[in-house]
mmCIF file of C-alpha atoms in Angstrom:
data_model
loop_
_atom_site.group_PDB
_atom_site.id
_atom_site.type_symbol
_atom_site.label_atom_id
_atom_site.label_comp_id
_atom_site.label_asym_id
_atom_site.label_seq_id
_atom_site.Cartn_x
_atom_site.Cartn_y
_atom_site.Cartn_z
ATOM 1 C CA UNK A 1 54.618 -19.291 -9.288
ATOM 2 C CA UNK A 2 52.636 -21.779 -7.324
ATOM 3 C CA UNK A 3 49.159 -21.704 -7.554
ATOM 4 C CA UNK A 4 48.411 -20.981 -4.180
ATOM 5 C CA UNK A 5 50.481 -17.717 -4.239
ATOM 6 C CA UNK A 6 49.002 -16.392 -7.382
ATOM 7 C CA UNK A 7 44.925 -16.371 -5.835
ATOM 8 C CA UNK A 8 46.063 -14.539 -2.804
ATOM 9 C CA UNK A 9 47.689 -11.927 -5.442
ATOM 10 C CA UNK A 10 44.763 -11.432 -6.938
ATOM 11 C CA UNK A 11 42.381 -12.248 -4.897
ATOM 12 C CA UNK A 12 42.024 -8.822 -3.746
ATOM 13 C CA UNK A 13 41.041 -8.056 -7.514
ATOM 14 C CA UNK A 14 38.187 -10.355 -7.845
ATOM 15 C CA UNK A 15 36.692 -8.735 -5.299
ATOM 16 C CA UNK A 16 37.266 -5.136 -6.639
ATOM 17 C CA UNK A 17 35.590 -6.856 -9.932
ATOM 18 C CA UNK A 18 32.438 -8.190 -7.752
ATOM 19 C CA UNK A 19 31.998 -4.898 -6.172
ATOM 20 C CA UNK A 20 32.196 -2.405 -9.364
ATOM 21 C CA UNK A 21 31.531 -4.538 -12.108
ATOM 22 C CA UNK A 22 29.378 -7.502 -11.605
ATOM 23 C CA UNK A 23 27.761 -8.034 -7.842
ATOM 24 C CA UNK A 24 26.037 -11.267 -8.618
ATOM 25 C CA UNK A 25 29.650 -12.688 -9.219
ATOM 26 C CA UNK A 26 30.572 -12.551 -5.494
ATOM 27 C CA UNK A 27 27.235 -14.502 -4.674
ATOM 28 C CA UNK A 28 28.752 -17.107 -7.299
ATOM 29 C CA UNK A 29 32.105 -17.176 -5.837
ATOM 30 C CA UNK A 30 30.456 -18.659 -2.893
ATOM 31 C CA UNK A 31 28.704 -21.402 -4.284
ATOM 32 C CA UNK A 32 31.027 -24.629 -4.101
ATOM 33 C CA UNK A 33 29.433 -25.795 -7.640
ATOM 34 C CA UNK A 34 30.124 -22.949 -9.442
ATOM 35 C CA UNK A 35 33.561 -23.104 -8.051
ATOM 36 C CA UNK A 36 34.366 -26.572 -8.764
ATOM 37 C CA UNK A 37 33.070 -25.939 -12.080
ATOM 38 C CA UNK A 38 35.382 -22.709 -12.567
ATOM 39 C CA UNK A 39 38.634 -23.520 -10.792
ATOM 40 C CA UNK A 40 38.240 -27.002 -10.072
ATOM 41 C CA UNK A 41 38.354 -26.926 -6.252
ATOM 42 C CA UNK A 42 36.814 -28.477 -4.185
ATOM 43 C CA UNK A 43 35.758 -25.520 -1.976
ATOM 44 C CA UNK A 44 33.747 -22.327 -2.311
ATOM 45 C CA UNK A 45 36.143 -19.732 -4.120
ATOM 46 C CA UNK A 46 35.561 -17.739 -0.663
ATOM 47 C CA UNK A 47 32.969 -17.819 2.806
ATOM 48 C CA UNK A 48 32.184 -15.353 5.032
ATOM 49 C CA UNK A 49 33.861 -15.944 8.329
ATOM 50 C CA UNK A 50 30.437 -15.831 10.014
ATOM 51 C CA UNK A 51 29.692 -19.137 8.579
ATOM 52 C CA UNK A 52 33.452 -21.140 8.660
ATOM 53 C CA UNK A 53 33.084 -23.905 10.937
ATOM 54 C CA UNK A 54 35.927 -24.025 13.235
ATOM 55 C CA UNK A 55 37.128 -27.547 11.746
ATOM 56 C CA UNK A 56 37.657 -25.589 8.245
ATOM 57 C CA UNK A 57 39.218 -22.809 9.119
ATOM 58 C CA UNK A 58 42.394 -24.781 7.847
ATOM 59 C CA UNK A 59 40.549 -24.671 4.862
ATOM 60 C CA UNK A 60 40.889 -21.097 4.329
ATOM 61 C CA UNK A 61 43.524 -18.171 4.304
ATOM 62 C CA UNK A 62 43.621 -15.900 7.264
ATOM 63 C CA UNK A 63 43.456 -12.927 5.405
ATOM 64 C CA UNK A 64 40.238 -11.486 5.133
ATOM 65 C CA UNK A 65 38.320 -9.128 2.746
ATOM 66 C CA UNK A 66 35.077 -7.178 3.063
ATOM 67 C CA UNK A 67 33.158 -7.189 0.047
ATOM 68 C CA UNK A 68 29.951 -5.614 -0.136
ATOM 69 C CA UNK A 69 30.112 -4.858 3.722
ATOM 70 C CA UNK A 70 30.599 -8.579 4.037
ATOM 71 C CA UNK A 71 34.365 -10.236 5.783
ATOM 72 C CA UNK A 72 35.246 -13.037 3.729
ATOM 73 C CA UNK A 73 38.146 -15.395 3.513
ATOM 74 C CA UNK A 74 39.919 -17.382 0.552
ATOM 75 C CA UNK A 75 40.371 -21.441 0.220
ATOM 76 C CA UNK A 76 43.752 -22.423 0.473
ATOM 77 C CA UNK A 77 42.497 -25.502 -1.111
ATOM 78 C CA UNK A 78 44.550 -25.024 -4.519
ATOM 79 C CA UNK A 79 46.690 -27.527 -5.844
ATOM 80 C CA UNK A 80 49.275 -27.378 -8.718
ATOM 81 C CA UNK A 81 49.570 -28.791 -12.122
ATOM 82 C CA UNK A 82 49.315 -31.759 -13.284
ATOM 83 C CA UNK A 83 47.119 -32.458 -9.747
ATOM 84 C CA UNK A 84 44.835 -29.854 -10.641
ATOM 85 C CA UNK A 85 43.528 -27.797 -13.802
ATOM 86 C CA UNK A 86 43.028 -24.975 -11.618
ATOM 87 C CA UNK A 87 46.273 -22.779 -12.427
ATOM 88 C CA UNK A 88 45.114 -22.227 -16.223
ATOM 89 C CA UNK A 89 41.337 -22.099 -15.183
ATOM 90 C CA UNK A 90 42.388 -19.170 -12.696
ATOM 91 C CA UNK A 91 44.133 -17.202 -15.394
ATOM 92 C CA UNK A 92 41.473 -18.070 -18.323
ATOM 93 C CA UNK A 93 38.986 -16.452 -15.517
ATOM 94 C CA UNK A 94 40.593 -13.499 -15.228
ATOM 95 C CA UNK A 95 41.135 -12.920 -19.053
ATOM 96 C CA UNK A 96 38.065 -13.137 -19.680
ATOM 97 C CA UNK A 97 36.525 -10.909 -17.208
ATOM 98 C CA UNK A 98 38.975 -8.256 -18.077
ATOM 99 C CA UNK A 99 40.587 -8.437 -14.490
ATOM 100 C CA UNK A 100 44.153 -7.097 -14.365
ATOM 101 C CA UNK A 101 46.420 -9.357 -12.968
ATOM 102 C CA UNK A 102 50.094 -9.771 -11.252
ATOM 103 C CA UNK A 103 51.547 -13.566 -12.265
ATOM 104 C CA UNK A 104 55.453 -12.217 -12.022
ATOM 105 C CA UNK A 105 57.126 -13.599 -9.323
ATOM 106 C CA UNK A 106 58.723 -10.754 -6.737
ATOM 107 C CA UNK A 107 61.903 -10.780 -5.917
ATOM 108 C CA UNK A 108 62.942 -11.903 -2.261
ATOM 109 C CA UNK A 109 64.685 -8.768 -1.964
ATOM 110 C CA UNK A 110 63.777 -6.322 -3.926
ATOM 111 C CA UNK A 111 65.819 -2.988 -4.870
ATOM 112 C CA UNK A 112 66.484 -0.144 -2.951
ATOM 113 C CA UNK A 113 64.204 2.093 -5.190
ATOM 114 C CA UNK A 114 61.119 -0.250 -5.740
ATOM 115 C CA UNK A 115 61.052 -0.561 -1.789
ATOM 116 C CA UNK A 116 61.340 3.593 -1.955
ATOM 117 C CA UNK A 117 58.506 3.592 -4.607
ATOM 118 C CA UNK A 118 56.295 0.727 -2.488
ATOM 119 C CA UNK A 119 56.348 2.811 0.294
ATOM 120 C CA UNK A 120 55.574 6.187 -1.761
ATOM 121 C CA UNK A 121 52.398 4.258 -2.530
ATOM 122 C CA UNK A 122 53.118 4.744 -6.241
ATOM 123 C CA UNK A 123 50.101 3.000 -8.362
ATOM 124 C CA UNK A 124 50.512 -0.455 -9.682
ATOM 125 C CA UNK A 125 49.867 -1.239 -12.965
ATOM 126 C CA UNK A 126 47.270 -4.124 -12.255
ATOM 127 C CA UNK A 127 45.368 -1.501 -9.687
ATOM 128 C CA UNK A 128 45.321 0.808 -12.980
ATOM 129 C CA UNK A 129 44.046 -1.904 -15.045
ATOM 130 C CA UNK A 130 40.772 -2.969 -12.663
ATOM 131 C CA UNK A 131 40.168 0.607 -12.760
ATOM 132 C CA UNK A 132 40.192 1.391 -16.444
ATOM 133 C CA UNK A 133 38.113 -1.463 -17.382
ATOM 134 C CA UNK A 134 35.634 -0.669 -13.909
ATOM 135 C CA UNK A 135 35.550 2.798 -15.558
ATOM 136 C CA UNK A 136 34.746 1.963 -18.980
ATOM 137 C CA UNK A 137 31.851 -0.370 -17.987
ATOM 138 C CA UNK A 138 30.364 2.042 -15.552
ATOM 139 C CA UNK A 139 30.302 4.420 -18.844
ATOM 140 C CA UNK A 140 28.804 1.949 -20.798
ATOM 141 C CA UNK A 141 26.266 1.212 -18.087
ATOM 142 C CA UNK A 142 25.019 4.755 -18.311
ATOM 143 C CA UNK A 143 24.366 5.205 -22.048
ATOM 144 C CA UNK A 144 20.899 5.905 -22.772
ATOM 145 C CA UNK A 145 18.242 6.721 -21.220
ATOM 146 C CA UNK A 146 16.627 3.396 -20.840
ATOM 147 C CA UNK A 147 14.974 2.027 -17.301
ATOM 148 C CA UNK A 148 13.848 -1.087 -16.359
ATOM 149 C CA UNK A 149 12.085 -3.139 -13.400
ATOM 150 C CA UNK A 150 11.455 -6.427 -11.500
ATOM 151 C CA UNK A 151 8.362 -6.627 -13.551
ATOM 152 C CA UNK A 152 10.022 -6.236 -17.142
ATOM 153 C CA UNK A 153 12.852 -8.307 -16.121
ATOM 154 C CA UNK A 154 10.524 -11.108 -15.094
ATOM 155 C CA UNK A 155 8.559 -10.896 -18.514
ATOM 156 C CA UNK A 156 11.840 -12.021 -20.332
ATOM 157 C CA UNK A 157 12.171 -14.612 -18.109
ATOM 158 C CA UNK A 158 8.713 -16.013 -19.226
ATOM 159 C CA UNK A 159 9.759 -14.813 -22.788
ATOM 160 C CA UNK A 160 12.363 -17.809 -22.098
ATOM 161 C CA UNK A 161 9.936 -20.313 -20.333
ATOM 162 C CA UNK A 162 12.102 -19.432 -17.478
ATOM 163 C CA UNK A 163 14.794 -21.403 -18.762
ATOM 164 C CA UNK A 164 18.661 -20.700 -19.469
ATOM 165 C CA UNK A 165 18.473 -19.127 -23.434
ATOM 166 C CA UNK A 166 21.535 -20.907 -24.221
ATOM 167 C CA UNK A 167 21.200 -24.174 -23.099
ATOM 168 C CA UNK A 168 17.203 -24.410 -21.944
ATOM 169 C CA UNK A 169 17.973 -25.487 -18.059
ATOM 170 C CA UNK A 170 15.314 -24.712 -15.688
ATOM 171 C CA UNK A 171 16.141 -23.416 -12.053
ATOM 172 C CA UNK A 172 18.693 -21.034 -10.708
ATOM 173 C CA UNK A 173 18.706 -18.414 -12.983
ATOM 174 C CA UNK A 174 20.540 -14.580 -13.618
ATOM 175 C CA UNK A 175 20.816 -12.119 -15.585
ATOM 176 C CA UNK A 176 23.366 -12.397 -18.400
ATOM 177 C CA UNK A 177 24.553 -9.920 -21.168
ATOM 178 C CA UNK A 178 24.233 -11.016 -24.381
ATOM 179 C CA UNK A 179 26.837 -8.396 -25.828
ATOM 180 C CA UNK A 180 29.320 -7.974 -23.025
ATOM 181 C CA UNK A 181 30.112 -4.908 -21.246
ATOM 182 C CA UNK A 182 33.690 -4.445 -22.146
ATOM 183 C CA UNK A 183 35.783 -2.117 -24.411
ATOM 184 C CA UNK A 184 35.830 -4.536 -26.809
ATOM 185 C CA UNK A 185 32.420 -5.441 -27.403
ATOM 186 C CA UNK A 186 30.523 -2.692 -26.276
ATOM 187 C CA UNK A 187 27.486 -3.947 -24.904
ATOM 188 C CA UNK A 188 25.067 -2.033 -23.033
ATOM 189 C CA UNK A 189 22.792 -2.849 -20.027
ATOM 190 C CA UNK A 190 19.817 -2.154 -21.387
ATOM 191 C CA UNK A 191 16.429 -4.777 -21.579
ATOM 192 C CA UNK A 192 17.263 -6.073 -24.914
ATOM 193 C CA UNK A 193 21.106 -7.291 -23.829
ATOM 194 C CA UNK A 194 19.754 -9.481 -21.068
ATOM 195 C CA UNK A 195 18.443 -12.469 -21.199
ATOM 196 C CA UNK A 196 18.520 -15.306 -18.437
ATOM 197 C CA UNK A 197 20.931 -17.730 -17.924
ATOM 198 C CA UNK A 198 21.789 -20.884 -15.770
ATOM 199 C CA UNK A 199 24.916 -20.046 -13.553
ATOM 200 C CA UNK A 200 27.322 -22.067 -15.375
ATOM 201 C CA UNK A 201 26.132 -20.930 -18.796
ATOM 202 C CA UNK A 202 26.997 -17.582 -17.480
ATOM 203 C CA UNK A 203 30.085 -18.606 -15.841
ATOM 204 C CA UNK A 204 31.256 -20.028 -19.049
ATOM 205 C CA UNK A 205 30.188 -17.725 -21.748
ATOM 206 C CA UNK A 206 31.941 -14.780 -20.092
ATOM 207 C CA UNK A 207 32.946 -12.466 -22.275
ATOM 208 C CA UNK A 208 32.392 -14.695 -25.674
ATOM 209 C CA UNK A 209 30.332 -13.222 -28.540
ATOM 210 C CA UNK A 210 26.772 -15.290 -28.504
ATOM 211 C CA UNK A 211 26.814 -16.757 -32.091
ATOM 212 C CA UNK A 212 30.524 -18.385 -30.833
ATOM 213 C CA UNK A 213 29.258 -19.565 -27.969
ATOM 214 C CA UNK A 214 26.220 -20.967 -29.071
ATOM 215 C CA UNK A 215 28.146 -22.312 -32.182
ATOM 216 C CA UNK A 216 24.721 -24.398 -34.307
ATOM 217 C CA UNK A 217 22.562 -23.938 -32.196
ATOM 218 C CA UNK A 218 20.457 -21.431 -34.389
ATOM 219 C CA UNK A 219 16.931 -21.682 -33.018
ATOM 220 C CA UNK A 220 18.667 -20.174 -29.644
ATOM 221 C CA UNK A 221 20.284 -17.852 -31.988
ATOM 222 C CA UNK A 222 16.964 -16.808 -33.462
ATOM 223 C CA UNK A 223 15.420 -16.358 -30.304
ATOM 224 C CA UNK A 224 18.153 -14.464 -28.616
ATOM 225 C CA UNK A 225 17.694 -11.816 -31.661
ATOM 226 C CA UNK A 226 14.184 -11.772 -31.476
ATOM 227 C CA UNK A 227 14.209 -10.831 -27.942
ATOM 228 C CA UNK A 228 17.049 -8.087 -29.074
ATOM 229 C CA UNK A 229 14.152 -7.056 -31.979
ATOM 230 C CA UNK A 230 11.496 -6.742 -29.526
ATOM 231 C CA UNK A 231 12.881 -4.695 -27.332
ATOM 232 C CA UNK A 232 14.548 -2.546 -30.236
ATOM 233 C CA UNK A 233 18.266 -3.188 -29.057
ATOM 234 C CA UNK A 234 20.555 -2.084 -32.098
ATOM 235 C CA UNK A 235 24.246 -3.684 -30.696
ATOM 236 C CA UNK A 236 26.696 -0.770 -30.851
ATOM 237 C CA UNK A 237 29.912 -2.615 -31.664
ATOM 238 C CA UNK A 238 30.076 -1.184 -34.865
ATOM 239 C CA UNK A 239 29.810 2.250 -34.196
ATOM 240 C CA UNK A 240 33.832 3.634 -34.438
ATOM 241 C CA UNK A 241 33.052 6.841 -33.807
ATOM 242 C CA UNK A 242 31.720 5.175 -30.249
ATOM 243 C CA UNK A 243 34.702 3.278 -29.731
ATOM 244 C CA UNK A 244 37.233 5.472 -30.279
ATOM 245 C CA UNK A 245 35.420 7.555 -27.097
ATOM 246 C CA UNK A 246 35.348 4.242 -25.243
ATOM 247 C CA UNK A 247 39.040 4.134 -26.068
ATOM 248 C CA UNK A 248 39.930 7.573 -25.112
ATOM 249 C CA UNK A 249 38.466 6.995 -21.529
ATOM 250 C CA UNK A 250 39.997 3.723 -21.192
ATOM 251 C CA UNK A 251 43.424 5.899 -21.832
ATOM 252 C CA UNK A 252 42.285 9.137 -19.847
ATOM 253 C CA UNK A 253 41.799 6.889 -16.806
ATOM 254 C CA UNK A 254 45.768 6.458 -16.816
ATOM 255 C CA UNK A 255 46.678 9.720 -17.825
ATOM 256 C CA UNK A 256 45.157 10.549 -14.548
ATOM 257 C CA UNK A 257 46.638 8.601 -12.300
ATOM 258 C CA UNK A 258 50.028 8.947 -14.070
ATOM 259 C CA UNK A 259 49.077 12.794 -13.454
ATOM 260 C CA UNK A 260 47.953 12.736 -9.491
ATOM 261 C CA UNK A 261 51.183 9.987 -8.549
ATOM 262 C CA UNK A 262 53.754 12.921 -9.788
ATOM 263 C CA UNK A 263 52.053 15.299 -8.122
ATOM 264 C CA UNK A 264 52.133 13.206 -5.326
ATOM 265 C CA UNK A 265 56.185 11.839 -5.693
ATOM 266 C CA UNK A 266 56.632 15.805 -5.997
ATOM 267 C CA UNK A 267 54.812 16.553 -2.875
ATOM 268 C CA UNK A 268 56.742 13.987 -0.987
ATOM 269 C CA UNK A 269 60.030 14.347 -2.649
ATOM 270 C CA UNK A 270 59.294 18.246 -1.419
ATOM 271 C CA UNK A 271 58.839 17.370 2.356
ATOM 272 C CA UNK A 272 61.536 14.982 2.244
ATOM 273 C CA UNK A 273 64.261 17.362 0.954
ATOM 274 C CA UNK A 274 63.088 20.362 3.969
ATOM 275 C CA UNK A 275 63.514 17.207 6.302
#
């Protein structure tokens, strides 16, 4: 599949991932650094139409999508391999941030029944996938009791000298989870899993374990778990009685959509047959 087909795919994705998961992505995703550095492109990942001049709007796809309230359009600036690294860069972003994605080719025609199932508006397993993982973070978001402000979140950021904790840049920065929030590592957002970060530390770290990331570095090791000390964050990774819950909701979220589509095929196959 060419390059060009598989962002408008999943495109639609992303977005779901900016608007349930992490909101300071879609600010990124706009940002023609961060997307050069990403995707290599040339182009902001996406711009609100507002602000395409009308010289680049042959620069961008013509479908648009409102995220956050806000119509925005894709670059059609993609190129394939070897031009361009951006095929594998596209798929190593959405591994890593968890985001279901379609990469099989469709057929031109395709059967009878899928066309019958299409239009049924039976789910599709990638639209399953965004919401299972949207699900599990949104639980993980919400354990404890634990509240923080502007205030508290600026104190870490002096804690840091207001520079990036993993590679000591000054400037642009946001807030990054230490432990991820993902079934697999369990990570919470709570005081003690954030610490800031320069946008393309962030970008790049993802959903990699600190220690990895940071590889030798151990005095930003030490001071990333000194900030975890001081603010008494315990990482809950290791819990298994935790993660077998985490797993169990990941699974219910399926169940239940298995569950409402054949109630649904039965309601339609219902109407269809008094037709």
């Amino acid at each position: 599949m060419k390059i060009g087909q598989f962002v408008k795919r999943n495109a639609a994705a992303i977005f779901q991932y900016c608007e349930t998961s992490d909101p300071s992505e879609f600010a990124r995703l706009q940002d023609p650094k961060y997307s050069k550095e990403i995707f290599d492109i040339n182009y902001p990942f996406c711009k609100p139409v507002s602000k395409i001049a009308p010289e680049e709007h042959v620069r961008f796809y013509n479908a648009t999508h409102e995220v956050h309230g806000v119509p925005v359009r894709v670059t059609s600036q993609w190129f394939n391999p070897p031009t361009s690294k951006s095929l594998p860069l596209f798929r190593q972003y959405l591994a890593k941030r968890e985001i279901a994605h379609d990469f099989n080719p469709q057929p031109d025609s395709p059967p009878v029944e899928a066309k019958e199932r299409a239009a049924r508006g039976r789910y599709r397993g990638s639209a399953i996938g965004i919401a299972q993982n949207a699900f599990v973070r949104h639980l993980l978001g919400r354990i404890g009791d634990e509240q923080f402000n502007a205030d508290q979140w600026q104190e870490v950021i002096s804690d840091f000298d207001q520079r990036c904790a993993y590679c000591g840049a000054a400037g642009d920065l946001v807030m990054e989870h230490v432990i991820p929030i993902n079934r697999t590592s369990l990570g919470e957002h709570r005081l003690g899993n954030l610490v800031p970060a320069c946008r393309s530390c962030n970008a790049v770290k993802a959903d990699q374990d600190y220690r990895d990331f940071l590889a030798q570095e151990t005095d930003k090791i030490a001071a990333i778990e000194a900030h975890m000390a001081k603010h008494d964050y315990l990482p809950i990774g290791e819990n298994q009685r935790l993660r077998q819950i985490i797993e169990l909701a990941h699974q219910d979220v399926r169940q239940l959509a298995d569950r409402y589509a054949a109630i649904v095929d039965t309601m339609l196959g219902d109407q269809e047959d008094k037709a």
